[in-house]
Coordinates of N, CA, C and O in Angstrom, one line a residue:
M1 N 160.8 119.4 140.8 CA 162.1 120.2 139.9 C 162.9 120.4 141.0 O 162.2 120.8 141.8
G2 N 163.7 121.3 139.8 CA 165.2 121.8 141.0 C 165.8 121.5 141.0 O 166.1 120.0 140.5
A3 N 166.8 121.9 141.4 CA 168.4 121.2 141.5 C 168.2 120.6 142.1 O 169.2 119.5 142.4
D4 N 168.0 120.1 143.8 CA 167.5 119.1 144.6 C 166.3 118.2 144.3 O 166.7 117.0 144.8
A5 N 166.5 118.0 142.8 CA 165.2 116.6 142.5 C 165.8 115.8 143.1 O 164.8 114.5 143.0
Y6 N 166.4 115.2 142.5 CA 167.7 113.6 142.3 C 167.4 113.4 144.2 O 167.1 112.4 144.1
D7 N 168.2 114.4 144.9 CA 168.4 114.2 145.9 C 166.9 113.6 146.3 O 166.9 113.1 147.7
R8 N 165.9 114.6 146.8 CA 164.4 114.0 147.1 C 163.8 113.1 146.2 O 162.8 112.6 147.3
M9 N 164.4 113.0 145.1 CA 163.5 111.9 144.7 C 163.9 110.5 145.1 O 163.4 109.7 146.1
M10 N 165.1 109.8 145.9 CA 165.9 108.9 146.9 C 165.7 109.3 148.1 O 165.4 108.4 148.3
I11 N 165.2 110.4 148.8 CA 164.2 110.7 150.0 C 164.0 110.1 150.4 O 163.1 108.8 150.6
V12 N 162.6 110.3 148.9 CA 161.3 109.8 149.1 C 161.5 107.7 148.8 O 160.7 106.8 149.3
G13 N 162.6 107.6 147.9 CA 162.6 106.4 148.1 C 162.8 105.3 149.4 O 162.8 103.9 149.1
L14 N 163.7 106.0 149.5 CA 164.0 105.7 150.8 C 163.4 105.7 152.1 O 162.8 104.0 152.9
M15 N 162.6 106.2 152.6 CA 161.2 106.2 152.7 C 160.7 105.8 153.2 O 160.2 104.7 153.5
R16 N 159.8 104.9 151.0 CA 159.0 104.1 151.4 C 159.4 102.9 151.3 O 159.1 102.0 152.2
T17 N 161.0 102.5 151.2 CA 161.4 101.0 151.4 C 161.5 101.2 153.6 O 162.1 100.2 153.9
A18 N 161.8 102.0 153.8 CA 162.1 101.5 155.6 C 160.2 101.1 155.9 O 160.6 100.6 156.8
G19 N 159.3 101.1 155.2 CA 158.0 100.8 155.6 C 157.6 101.6 157.2 O 157.1 100.5 157.5
K20 N 158.4 102.8 157.8 CA 157.4 103.0 158.5 C 156.8 104.4 158.2 O 156.9 105.1 157.1
P21 N 155.4 104.6 159.6 CA 154.8 106.4 158.7 C 155.3 107.0 158.1 O 156.7 107.5 159.0
V22 N 155.3 108.3 157.7 CA 155.6 109.4 157.5 C 154.1 110.8 157.8 O 153.1 109.8 157.7
Q23 N 154.7 111.6 157.9 CA 153.5 112.6 158.6 C 152.9 113.3 157.0 O 153.9 113.7 156.0
L24 N 152.2 113.1 156.4 CA 151.5 114.1 155.3 C 150.7 115.0 156.1 O 149.7 115.5 156.2
T25 N 151.7 116.4 155.4 CA 150.7 117.7 155.8 C 150.5 118.3 155.1 O 150.8 119.2 153.7
T26 N 149.1 119.0 154.8 CA 148.6 120.0 153.8 C 148.5 121.5 155.0 O 148.8 121.8 155.8
E27 N 147.3 122.4 154.0 CA 147.5 123.3 154.8 C 146.9 123.5 156.0 O 146.8 123.8 156.7
K28 N 145.7 121.8 155.4 CA 144.5 121.6 156.7 C 145.2 121.1 158.2 O 143.8 121.2 158.7
F29 N 145.7 119.8 157.2 CA 145.3 118.9 158.4 C 147.2 117.9 158.1 O 147.6 118.4 157.1
T30 N 147.5 117.2 159.0 CA 148.6 116.7 159.0 C 147.9 114.8 159.8 O 147.3 115.3 160.1
I31 N 148.4 113.9 159.0 CA 148.0 112.6 159.0 C 149.3 111.6 159.1 O 150.0 111.7 157.6
P32 N 149.1 110.6 159.7 CA 149.6 109.6 159.3 C 149.6 109.1 158.3 O 148.6 108.5 158.3
V33 N 151.0 108.7 157.4 CA 150.7 107.8 156.0 C 151.2 106.8 156.0 O 152.8 107.1 156.1
M34 N 151.7 105.5 155.1 CA 152.6 104.2 154.1 C 152.6 104.6 152.9 O 151.8 104.8 152.9
I35 N 153.5 104.9 152.6 CA 154.1 105.1 151.1 C 154.0 103.4 150.8 O 155.1 102.6 150.4
E36 N 153.3 103.6 149.9 CA 152.6 102.2 149.6 C 153.3 101.5 148.6 O 154.0 100.9 147.7
E37 N 153.4 103.4 147.4 CA 154.4 103.3 146.0 C 154.5 104.2 145.2 O 154.2 104.8 145.8
F38 N 156.4 104.2 144.8 CA 156.8 105.7 144.5 C 157.4 105.5 143.1 O 157.5 104.4 142.8
L39 N 156.6 105.7 142.2 CA 156.9 106.1 141.3 C 157.4 106.8 140.2 O 156.9 108.0 139.5
P40 N 159.1 107.5 140.7 CA 159.2 108.4 139.2 C 159.2 108.2 138.5 O 160.1 106.9 138.0
D41 N 159.3 109.3 137.5 CA 159.2 108.9 136.3 C 160.9 109.9 135.4 O 160.6 111.2 135.0
Y42 N 161.9 108.9 136.4 CA 162.8 110.3 135.5 C 163.3 111.0 134.1 O 163.1 110.0 133.0
K43 N 163.2 112.4 134.6 CA 163.7 112.5 133.0 C 165.0 113.5 133.2 O 165.4 113.3 132.1
N44 N 165.9 113.9 133.9 CA 166.9 115.1 134.5 C 167.1 115.2 135.6 O 166.2 114.1 136.9
N45 N 168.0 115.1 136.2 CA 168.6 115.8 137.2 C 167.6 116.5 138.3 O 167.2 116.5 139.3
R46 N 166.6 117.2 137.4 CA 166.3 118.8 138.0 C 164.9 118.5 137.5 O 163.8 119.2 138.1
R47 N 164.5 117.6 137.2 CA 162.9 117.7 136.8 C 162.7 115.6 137.0 O 163.3 115.7 135.6
I48 N 161.8 115.4 137.7 CA 161.5 114.4 137.7 C 160.0 114.2 138.6 O 159.7 114.3 139.4
P49 N 159.1 114.7 137.4 CA 157.4 113.9 137.6 C 157.4 112.8 138.5 O 158.4 111.4 138.2
F50 N 156.7 112.0 139.2 CA 156.7 111.4 139.7 C 154.8 110.8 140.6 O 153.5 111.9 140.2
S51 N 154.3 109.1 140.1 CA 153.5 109.7 141.0 C 153.5 108.8 142.5 O 154.4 107.6 142.5
I52 N 152.6 108.5 142.8 CA 152.9 108.0 145.0 C 151.2 107.8 144.9 O 150.4 108.3 145.1
I53 N 150.7 106.6 145.8 CA 150.4 106.1 146.6 C 150.6 106.0 147.6 O 151.2 105.5 148.2
L54 N 149.3 106.9 148.7 CA 149.7 106.9 150.3 C 148.4 106.3 150.7 O 147.6 106.1 150.1
R55 N 149.0 105.4 152.1 CA 147.7 104.5 153.1 C 147.9 105.3 154.1 O 148.6 104.9 154.9
R56 N 146.9 105.6 154.5 CA 146.4 106.0 155.5 C 147.0 105.6 157.0 O 145.6 104.1 156.8
V57 N 147.5 106.0 157.7 CA 148.0 105.3 159.1 C 146.3 105.0 159.4 O 146.7 106.4 160.5
I58 N 145.7 104.2 160.3 CA 144.8 103.8 161.3 C 145.6 103.9 162.8 O 146.3 102.3 162.8
D59 N 145.3 104.8 164.4 CA 145.9 103.9 165.0 C 144.7 103.7 166.4 O 143.7 104.5 166.7
N60 N 144.6 102.3 166.1 CA 143.2 101.7 166.5 C 143.8 101.9 168.3 O 142.2 101.5 168.8
K61 N 144.3 102.1 168.9 CA 145.1 102.3 170.1 C 144.0 103.6 171.1 O 143.9 103.6 172.2
S62 N 143.9 104.3 169.9 CA 143.3 105.6 170.1 C 142.2 105.1 169.9 O 141.6 106.6 170.7
N63 N 141.6 104.4 169.8 CA 140.4 104.8 169.2 C 139.2 103.8 169.9 O 138.3 102.8 170.2
S64 N 139.9 103.2 171.7 CA 140.0 102.0 172.2 C 138.6 102.4 173.5 O 138.2 102.1 173.7
G65 N 138.3 103.5 173.6 CA 137.3 104.2 174.3 C 137.1 103.9 175.7 O 136.4 104.4 176.8
S66 N 138.6 104.2 176.2 CA 139.1 104.5 177.5 C 139.3 105.5 177.5 O 140.0 106.0 177.8

């Protein structure tokens, strides 16, 4: 929601199609994720509800035990 809702929807869509990890940040943690699916439900330029599916990115190199 907000004056820049349409622009933010476009940015998230481009992040998904780029296929690169992005950082998901909450109050408690930050983890790398891939945006697998982004489904905006366009209502108008100021209100765009959406659903999103994220996949956590696991760095196997850091878990090698060396």
